[in-house]
Short mmCIF file of C-alpha atoms and ligand atoms in Angstrom, two decimals:
data_model
loop_
_atom_site.label_atom_id
_atom_site.label_comp_id
_atom_site.label_asym_id
_atom_site.label_seq_id
_atom_site.Cartn_x
_atom_site.Cartn_y
_atom_site.Cartn_z
CA UNK A 1 -1.79 2.41 22.17
CA UNK A 2 -4.87 4.10 20.66
CA UNK A 3 -8.22 3.43 22.24
CA UNK A 4 -10.67 1.49 20.09
CA UNK A 5 -13.04 4.00 18.46
CA UNK A 6 -15.67 1.27 18.56
CA UNK A 7 -15.49 0.88 22.32
CA UNK A 8 -14.10 4.15 23.68
CA UNK A 9 -17.53 5.73 24.21
CA UNK A 10 -18.77 2.63 26.06
CA UNK A 11 -18.60 4.28 29.54
CA UNK A 12 -20.87 7.08 28.25
CA UNK A 13 -23.31 4.47 26.94
CA UNK A 14 -23.24 2.67 30.30
CA UNK A 15 -23.95 5.95 32.11
CA UNK A 16 -26.84 6.69 29.70
CA UNK A 17 -28.32 3.25 30.38
CA UNK A 18 -27.96 3.83 34.13
CA UNK A 19 -30.05 6.97 33.68
CA UNK A 20 -32.71 4.77 32.06
CA UNK A 21 -31.99 5.75 28.43
CA UNK A 22 -32.26 2.99 25.83
CA UNK A 23 -29.20 2.91 23.55
CA UNK A 24 -29.31 1.52 20.00
CA UNK A 25 -25.86 0.08 19.37
CA UNK A 26 -24.83 1.00 15.84
CA UNK A 27 -21.21 1.16 16.93
CA UNK A 28 -20.17 -2.47 17.09
CA UNK A 29 -20.18 -5.44 14.71
CA UNK A 30 -21.82 -7.82 17.14
CA UNK A 31 -24.50 -9.58 15.08
CA UNK A 32 -27.83 -10.23 16.84
CA UNK A 33 -28.48 -13.31 14.67
CA UNK A 34 -28.45 -16.78 16.14
CA UNK A 35 -25.43 -19.05 16.06
CA UNK A 36 -26.04 -22.21 13.95
CA UNK A 37 -27.82 -24.99 15.84
CA UNK A 38 -24.99 -27.39 14.96
CA UNK A 39 -22.59 -25.23 16.98
CA UNK A 40 -24.94 -24.75 19.93
CA UNK A 41 -25.67 -28.50 20.10
CA UNK A 42 -21.99 -29.24 20.60
CA UNK A 43 -21.98 -27.11 23.73
CA UNK A 44 -25.27 -28.54 24.96
CA UNK A 45 -24.18 -32.15 24.53
CA UNK A 46 -20.58 -31.86 25.57
CA UNK A 47 -19.35 -35.10 27.07
CA UNK A 48 -15.80 -34.48 28.23
CA UNK A 49 -14.23 -35.02 31.60
CA UNK A 50 -11.21 -32.83 31.02
CA UNK A 51 -11.26 -29.51 29.27
CA UNK A 52 -7.68 -29.81 28.14
CA UNK A 53 -5.23 -27.84 26.00
CA UNK A 54 -5.43 -28.46 22.29
CA UNK A 55 -2.46 -28.48 19.87
CA UNK A 56 -0.94 -25.03 19.41
CA UNK A 57 -1.91 -24.95 15.74
CA UNK A 58 -5.45 -26.15 16.52
CA UNK A 59 -7.19 -29.49 16.17
CA UNK A 60 -6.30 -31.45 13.04
CA UNK A 61 -9.93 -32.52 12.58
CA UNK A 62 -11.02 -28.88 12.49
CA UNK A 63 -8.24 -27.88 10.10
CA UNK A 64 -9.09 -30.83 7.83
CA UNK A 65 -12.70 -29.73 7.73
CA UNK A 66 -11.72 -26.14 6.99
CA UNK A 67 -9.89 -27.37 3.88
CA UNK A 68 -13.30 -28.36 2.51
CA UNK A 69 -14.86 -25.06 3.53
CA UNK A 70 -12.21 -23.03 1.69
CA UNK A 71 -12.36 -25.27 -1.38
CA UNK A 72 -15.92 -23.99 -1.91
CA UNK A 73 -14.39 -20.55 -2.44
CA UNK A 74 -11.73 -21.99 -4.75
CA UNK A 75 -9.09 -21.47 -2.08
CA UNK A 76 -7.06 -24.66 -2.26
CA UNK A 77 -5.23 -25.48 0.96
CA UNK A 78 -3.91 -28.35 3.01
CA UNK A 79 -4.45 -28.61 6.77
CA UNK A 80 -0.75 -27.67 7.18
CA UNK A 81 -1.43 -24.23 5.71
CA UNK A 82 -3.98 -23.42 8.44
CA UNK A 83 -3.16 -22.30 11.98
CA UNK A 84 -6.08 -21.81 14.36
CA UNK A 85 -5.95 -18.64 16.43
CA UNK A 86 -7.90 -16.94 19.20
CA UNK A 87 -10.06 -14.93 16.85
CA UNK A 88 -9.00 -13.09 13.72
CA UNK A 89 -7.52 -10.57 16.17
CA UNK A 90 -4.76 -12.93 17.23
CA UNK A 91 -4.14 -13.87 13.59
CA UNK A 92 -3.50 -10.20 12.74
CA UNK A 93 -1.22 -9.78 15.73
CA UNK A 94 0.77 -12.97 14.98
CA UNK A 95 1.05 -12.04 11.28
CA UNK A 96 2.54 -8.67 12.22
CA UNK A 97 4.81 -10.09 14.94
CA UNK A 98 6.09 -12.83 12.64
CA UNK A 99 6.64 -10.86 9.44
CA UNK A 100 7.60 -7.37 10.61
CA UNK A 101 10.57 -6.04 12.51
CA UNK A 102 10.34 -2.91 14.64
CA UNK A 103 10.43 0.08 12.29
CA UNK A 104 9.08 -1.85 9.30
CA UNK A 105 6.28 -0.20 7.39
CA UNK A 106 2.97 -1.54 6.31
CA UNK A 107 0.69 0.14 3.80
CA UNK A 108 -3.01 0.08 4.67
CA UNK A 109 -5.83 1.78 2.78
CA UNK A 110 -7.71 4.04 5.18
CA UNK A 111 -10.26 4.21 6.69
CA UNK A 112 -9.32 0.86 8.20
CA UNK A 113 -10.40 -1.51 10.95
CA UNK A 114 -9.00 0.37 13.92
CA UNK A 115 -7.37 -2.53 15.73
CA UNK A 116 -4.80 -2.91 12.92
CA UNK A 117 -3.22 0.25 14.29
CA UNK A 118 -3.12 -1.13 17.82
CA UNK A 119 -1.57 -4.40 16.59
CA UNK A 120 0.98 -2.55 14.46
CA UNK A 121 2.03 -0.59 17.54
CA UNK A 122 2.34 -3.87 19.47
CA UNK A 123 4.71 -5.16 16.78
CA UNK A 124 6.65 -1.88 16.63
CA UNK A 125 5.64 -1.50 12.99
CA UNK A 126 4.58 1.72 11.35
CA UNK A 127 1.40 2.13 9.35
CA UNK A 128 1.59 4.20 6.18
CA UNK A 129 -1.98 5.01 5.23
CA UNK A 130 -3.15 5.38 1.70
CA UNK A 131 -6.28 7.50 1.51
CA UNK A 132 -9.54 6.29 0.05
CA UNK A 133 -12.44 8.71 0.08
CA UNK A 134 -16.16 8.66 0.59
CA UNK A 135 -16.58 10.69 -2.64
CA UNK A 136 -14.94 7.92 -4.65
CA UNK A 137 -16.87 5.20 -2.83
CA UNK A 138 -13.60 4.14 -1.11
CA UNK A 139 -12.09 2.59 -4.26
CA UNK A 140 -8.30 2.15 -4.25
CA UNK A 141 -6.06 4.94 -5.50
CA UNK A 142 -3.82 4.41 -8.53
CA UNK A 143 -0.64 2.36 -8.38
CA UNK A 144 1.50 5.52 -8.37
CA UNK A 145 -0.02 6.58 -5.04
CA UNK A 146 1.08 3.27 -3.52
CA UNK A 147 4.52 3.58 -5.06
CA UNK A 148 4.97 7.00 -3.51
CA UNK A 149 4.76 5.31 -0.09
CA UNK A 150 7.11 2.42 -0.82
CA UNK A 151 10.63 2.72 0.55
CA UNK A 152 13.32 0.37 1.91
CA UNK A 153 11.36 -0.14 5.17
CA UNK A 154 8.11 -1.17 3.44
CA UNK A 155 7.39 -4.84 4.12
CA UNK A 156 3.69 -5.35 3.60
CA UNK A 157 0.33 -4.26 2.30
CA UNK A 158 -2.78 -5.02 4.32
CA UNK A 159 -6.25 -5.13 2.83
CA UNK A 160 -9.58 -5.98 4.33
CA UNK A 161 -11.93 -7.41 1.71
CA UNK A 162 -14.90 -6.95 1.91
CA UNK A 163 -13.93 -3.97 3.97
CA UNK A 164 -14.66 -2.98 7.50
CA UNK A 165 -15.49 -0.06 7.95
CA UNK A 166 -16.45 0.94 4.39
CA UNK A 167 -18.14 -2.20 3.01
CA UNK A 168 -16.01 -1.81 -0.13
CA UNK A 169 -15.23 -4.91 -2.23
CA UNK A 170 -12.01 -4.82 -4.25
CA UNK A 171 -12.41 -5.35 -7.97
CA UNK A 172 -10.37 -7.75 -10.06
CA UNK A 173 -8.44 -4.80 -11.46
CA UNK A 174 -7.62 -3.55 -7.95
CA UNK A 175 -6.61 -7.02 -6.76
CA UNK A 176 -4.34 -7.44 -9.79
CA UNK A 177 -2.83 -4.03 -9.06
CA UNK A 178 -2.07 -5.16 -5.51
CA UNK A 179 -0.65 -8.47 -6.78
CA UNK A 180 1.70 -6.61 -9.14
CA UNK A 181 2.93 -4.33 -6.36
CA UNK A 182 3.45 -7.26 -3.99
CA UNK A 183 5.43 -9.09 -6.66
CA UNK A 184 7.47 -6.11 -7.83
CA UNK A 185 8.58 -5.09 -4.33
CA UNK A 186 8.46 -8.57 -2.73
CA UNK A 187 6.04 -7.51 0.01
CA UNK A 188 3.80 -9.54 2.28
CA UNK A 189 0.12 -9.27 1.55
CA UNK A 190 -2.02 -9.56 4.67
CA UNK A 191 -5.58 -10.09 3.54
CA UNK A 192 -8.36 -9.96 6.10
CA UNK A 193 -11.35 -11.71 4.56
CA UNK A 194 -13.52 -12.35 7.58
CA UNK A 195 -16.60 -10.96 5.77
CA UNK A 196 -16.45 -13.12 2.61
CA UNK A 197 -19.95 -14.53 3.29
CA UNK A 198 -21.41 -11.04 3.11
CA UNK A 199 -21.10 -9.75 -0.45
CA UNK A 200 -24.30 -8.21 -1.80
CA UNK A 201 -23.58 -7.02 -5.31
CA UNK A 202 -23.07 -10.18 -7.32
CA UNK A 203 -19.52 -8.96 -8.02
CA UNK A 204 -16.90 -11.69 -7.80
CA UNK A 205 -15.10 -12.23 -4.51
CA UNK A 206 -11.40 -12.24 -5.26
CA UNK A 207 -9.37 -13.65 -2.43
CA UNK A 208 -5.69 -12.83 -2.06
CA UNK A 209 -5.31 -16.62 -2.27
CA UNK A 210 -6.63 -16.51 -5.85
CA UNK A 211 -3.78 -14.27 -7.02
CA UNK A 212 -1.19 -16.18 -8.97
CA UNK A 213 2.53 -15.82 -8.48
CA UNK A 214 2.46 -14.43 -4.91
CA UNK A 215 1.42 -17.56 -3.01
CA UNK A 216 4.37 -17.30 -0.62
CA UNK A 217 3.67 -13.64 0.12
CA UNK A 218 0.04 -14.02 1.17
CA UNK A 219 -1.16 -14.32 4.75
CA UNK A 220 -4.91 -14.77 5.00
CA UNK A 221 -6.67 -13.61 8.17
CA UNK A 222 -9.93 -15.31 9.00
CA UNK A 223 -12.51 -15.69 11.75
CA UNK A 224 -15.79 -17.43 12.51
CA UNK A 225 -16.99 -14.47 14.62
CA UNK A 226 -19.09 -12.90 11.89
CA UNK A 227 -19.96 -15.75 9.55
CA UNK A 228 -21.61 -17.87 12.23
CA UNK A 229 -22.40 -15.11 14.73
CA UNK A 230 -19.80 -16.63 17.07
CA UNK A 231 -17.88 -13.58 18.29
CA UNK A 232 -17.63 -15.02 21.80
CA UNK A 233 -15.97 -18.34 21.03
CA UNK A 234 -12.76 -16.56 19.93
CA UNK A 235 -11.81 -18.68 16.94
CA UNK A 236 -9.96 -17.43 13.90
CA UNK A 237 -7.25 -18.63 11.57
CA UNK A 238 -3.97 -17.53 10.03
CA UNK A 239 -3.43 -19.17 6.67
CA UNK A 240 -0.32 -19.13 4.54
CA UNK A 241 1.45 -21.36 2.05
CA UNK A 242 4.77 -19.93 3.20
CA UNK A 243 6.42 -22.47 5.59
CA UNK A 244 8.85 -19.89 6.99
CA UNK A 245 6.01 -17.64 8.09
CA UNK A 246 4.18 -20.61 9.59
CA UNK A 247 7.28 -21.58 11.51
CA UNK A 248 7.58 -18.10 13.00
CA UNK A 249 3.85 -17.92 13.75
CA UNK A 250 4.01 -21.28 15.52
CA UNK A 251 6.48 -19.85 18.05
CA UNK A 252 3.89 -17.29 19.08
CA UNK A 253 1.24 -20.03 19.08
CA UNK A 254 3.34 -22.20 21.37
CA UNK A 255 3.93 -19.28 23.72
CA UNK A 256 0.20 -18.82 24.18
CA UNK A 257 -0.16 -22.64 24.43
CA UNK A 258 -3.37 -23.31 22.53
CA UNK A 259 -6.44 -21.79 20.94
CA UNK A 260 -9.75 -22.17 22.81
CA UNK A 261 -10.85 -25.80 23.12
CA UNK A 262 -14.60 -25.25 23.29
CA UNK A 263 -14.51 -22.66 20.55
CA UNK A 264 -12.85 -25.07 18.16
CA UNK A 265 -15.49 -27.72 18.82
CA UNK A 266 -18.26 -25.24 18.10
CA UNK A 267 -16.54 -23.81 15.03
CA UNK A 268 -15.89 -27.26 13.60
CA UNK A 269 -19.54 -28.25 13.97
CA UNK A 270 -20.69 -24.93 12.52
CA UNK A 271 -19.10 -25.74 9.16
CA UNK A 272 -22.12 -28.05 8.79
CA UNK A 273 -24.54 -25.12 9.15
CA UNK A 274 -27.26 -25.63 6.56
CA UNK A 275 -27.41 -23.70 3.33
CA UNK A 276 -30.79 -22.47 4.50
CA UNK A 277 -29.26 -20.99 7.67
CA UNK A 278 -26.54 -19.23 5.67
CA UNK A 279 -29.07 -17.96 3.11
CA UNK A 280 -31.44 -16.62 5.79
CA UNK A 281 -28.62 -14.69 7.43
CA UNK A 282 -27.50 -13.33 4.09
CA UNK A 283 -31.03 -12.26 3.14
CA UNK A 284 -31.44 -10.56 6.48
CA UNK A 285 -28.32 -8.44 5.92
CA UNK A 286 -29.44 -7.56 2.39
CA UNK A 287 -32.69 -6.18 3.87
CA UNK A 288 -30.91 -4.35 6.66
CA UNK A 289 -28.42 -2.81 4.28
CA UNK A 290 -31.19 -1.39 2.12
CA UNK A 291 -33.12 -0.16 5.14
CA UNK A 292 -30.06 1.59 6.65
CA UNK A 293 -28.60 3.14 3.50
CA UNK A 294 -31.97 4.38 2.17
CA UNK A 295 -32.79 5.76 5.59
CA UNK A 296 -29.43 7.51 6.03
CA UNK A 297 -29.51 9.16 2.62
CA UNK A 298 -33.00 10.48 3.35
CA UNK A 299 -31.81 12.44 6.39
CA UNK A 300 -30.95 16.00 5.30
CA UNK A 301 -27.19 16.54 5.07
CA UNK A 302 -26.29 12.86 5.55
CA UNK A 303 -24.52 10.84 2.87
CA UNK A 304 -23.60 7.17 2.76
CA UNK A 305 -22.29 5.28 -0.27
CA UNK A 306 -23.80 1.83 -0.79
CA UNK A 307 -21.58 -0.76 0.87
CA UNK A 308 -20.97 -3.82 -1.30
CA UNK A 309 -20.18 -6.20 1.53
CA UNK A 310 -19.64 -6.75 5.28
CA UNK A 311 -22.23 -5.06 7.51
CA UNK A 312 -20.94 -1.53 8.00
CA UNK A 313 -21.03 1.79 6.29
CA UNK A 314 -19.06 4.99 6.69
CA UNK A 315 -21.54 7.84 6.59
CA UNK A 316 -20.89 11.58 6.41
CA UNK A 317 -22.87 13.67 8.87
CA UNK A 318 -23.50 17.43 8.86
CA UNK A 319 -21.64 17.97 12.14
CA UNK A 320 -18.57 19.92 13.30
CA UNK A 321 -16.91 16.90 14.84
CA UNK A 322 -18.38 13.40 14.79
CA UNK A 323 -16.63 12.36 17.99
CA UNK A 324 -18.25 15.26 19.84
CA UNK A 325 -21.57 14.43 18.22
CA UNK A 326 -21.39 10.71 19.12
CA UNK A 327 -20.50 11.59 22.72
CA UNK A 328 -23.26 14.23 22.85
CA UNK A 329 -25.83 11.66 21.70
CA UNK A 330 -24.96 9.64 24.79
CA UNK A 331 -24.52 12.43 27.34
CA UNK A 332 -26.89 15.25 26.37
CA UNK A 333 -29.54 13.84 24.09
CA UNK A 334 -32.38 11.41 24.08
CA UNK A 335 -35.62 11.24 22.16
CA UNK A 336 -38.46 9.72 24.14
CA UNK A 337 -35.88 8.05 26.39
CA UNK A 338 -33.83 6.57 23.52
CA UNK A 339 -30.57 7.40 21.78
CA UNK A 340 -28.00 5.97 19.38
CA UNK A 341 -24.36 4.99 19.74
CA UNK A 342 -22.07 5.19 16.69
CA UNK A 343 -18.32 4.86 16.17
CA UNK A 344 -16.65 8.22 15.39
CA UNK A 345 -14.95 8.14 11.98
CA UNK A 346 -11.59 9.67 12.94
CA UNK A 347 -10.58 6.51 14.82
CA UNK A 348 -10.51 4.59 11.54
CA UNK A 349 -7.92 6.95 10.03
CA UNK A 350 -4.33 7.69 10.93
CA UNK A 351 -4.22 10.90 8.89
CA UNK A 352 -4.89 13.79 11.32
CA UNK A 353 -8.24 15.47 10.63
CA UNK A 354 -9.51 12.73 8.32
CA UNK A 355 -12.96 11.31 9.01
CA UNK A 356 -13.88 14.08 11.47
CA UNK A 357 -17.39 14.33 9.97
CA UNK A 358 -17.86 10.60 9.40
CA UNK A 359 -19.21 7.81 11.57
CA UNK A 360 -19.14 4.07 11.13
CA UNK A 361 -22.53 2.46 11.46
CA UNK A 362 -23.02 -1.29 11.77
CA UNK A 363 -26.27 -2.82 10.53
CA UNK A 364 -26.42 -5.67 12.97
CA UNK A 365 -29.80 -4.77 14.49
CA UNK A 366 -33.15 -6.00 13.30
CA UNK A 367 -34.98 -3.82 10.79
CA UNK A 368 -37.50 -2.28 13.18
CA UNK A 369 -34.66 -1.25 15.52
CA UNK A 370 -32.67 0.16 12.60
CA UNK A 371 -35.67 2.23 11.51
CA UNK A 372 -36.13 3.55 15.02
CA UNK A 373 -32.40 4.27 15.33
CA UNK A 374 -32.48 6.19 12.04
CA UNK A 375 -35.41 8.25 13.28
CA UNK A 376 -33.56 9.04 16.51
CA UNK A 377 -30.42 9.96 14.55
CA UNK A 378 -32.47 12.39 12.48
CA UNK A 379 -33.87 13.97 15.68
CA UNK A 380 -30.38 14.13 17.20
CA UNK A 381 -29.01 15.92 14.15
CA UNK A 382 -31.87 18.42 14.30
CA UNK A 383 -31.10 19.17 17.95
CA UNK A 384 -27.27 19.10 17.86
CA UNK A 385 -25.76 22.55 18.47
CA UNK A 386 -22.67 21.76 16.30
CA UNK A 387 -24.69 21.06 13.17
CA UNK A 388 -22.99 22.46 10.05
CA UNK A 389 -25.78 22.44 7.43
C1 PLP B 1 -12.06 -6.78 9.64
C2 PLP B 1 -11.97 -7.51 10.93
N1 PLP B 1 -10.92 -8.29 11.17
C3 PLP B 1 -10.79 -8.95 12.32
C4 PLP B 1 -11.72 -8.83 13.31
C5 PLP B 1 -11.50 -9.57 14.58
O1 PLP B 1 -12.48 -10.45 14.86
P1 PLP B 1 -12.33 -11.64 15.89
O2 PLP B 1 -11.10 -11.42 16.70
O3 PLP B 1 -13.58 -11.62 16.70
O4 PLP B 1 -12.22 -12.86 15.06
C6 PLP B 1 -12.85 -8.01 13.13
C7 PLP B 1 -13.85 -7.83 14.17
O5 PLP B 1 -14.72 -7.01 14.11
C8 PLP B 1 -12.97 -7.34 11.89
O6 PLP B 1 -14.01 -6.55 11.64
#
């Protein structure tokens, strides 16, 4: 099992804090924004005498309400299509365990959300990475590049849209290209769309569920962690129109008994979050994105493309090895008692050597903290002995 690149430097950050150094966390997608009041009120006013198991597929009332939520995105479902999971994480794991046999291959554009690799290993599946590059803004390679990777063991393509870690949003042309490949080779399409609320460019959001002719191939991965700032309630969903997949997934669901009771109550209530709440959160990320990307590109030697969605960017730094640099920021550096923590890029790639001068930065801190973190990053790069430019 690989260590999570997002969390592996955590002991160094803890040690830095113990020495009295303040650490700006740019490494993790834990939003600092408040959970909707509707969700918090459910916890505050809970009136239950037994905190019991819930059905393995999740509460029907919650799944019914989700049908309405998805309809707003022109994703037309019934409650039967939706299985509630312990976070999007469990949905990814159950999708892999249900659809893939040991030795099966899954094509994933890289850089990719690192835990996909850990879950693939858990399922005995093999990831075949298809490279996207910072120079090309992380757009998808041509169909022929995908076809080069397809063989008799290939079972699935996984996309994350909008993308973590790159912030890339797949275009209609790219989504159609994926649809054609899925159809031609009869593959599963796992589509992780946990960031659909956070698209900043006015470009259309094309869900895998909008693609015609592959309805039975699509498994949608979802989560409330990011959209309602509810990472701790551990509620996600696995959605598919394919009854055979659902049947297999349900066996895993039954084995883990039920998804979190309290989390489902909060998530169900949060669907009623006001438009104003959702708009404020959105506007806040728009501001933060601008602040971070402008700031990064102003630091000599640093380059970041403009992410179209989610709340991350992959930035290139003028350093010999970003993992060494990120560790050094925590162990050997501070500026006026403060430092920054970032996620080293290499952990988001499976190709050896790829991403060694990149870091993933999350813009989940308020603007004044982001500005300060950018200033400290600039100072760190000036002082780092392994600087390359
Ligand atoms: C792309 C993506 N998918 C899935 C997850 C898992 O989220 P959770 O298990 O909190 O729902 C995350 C968390 O950061 C993510 O970024």
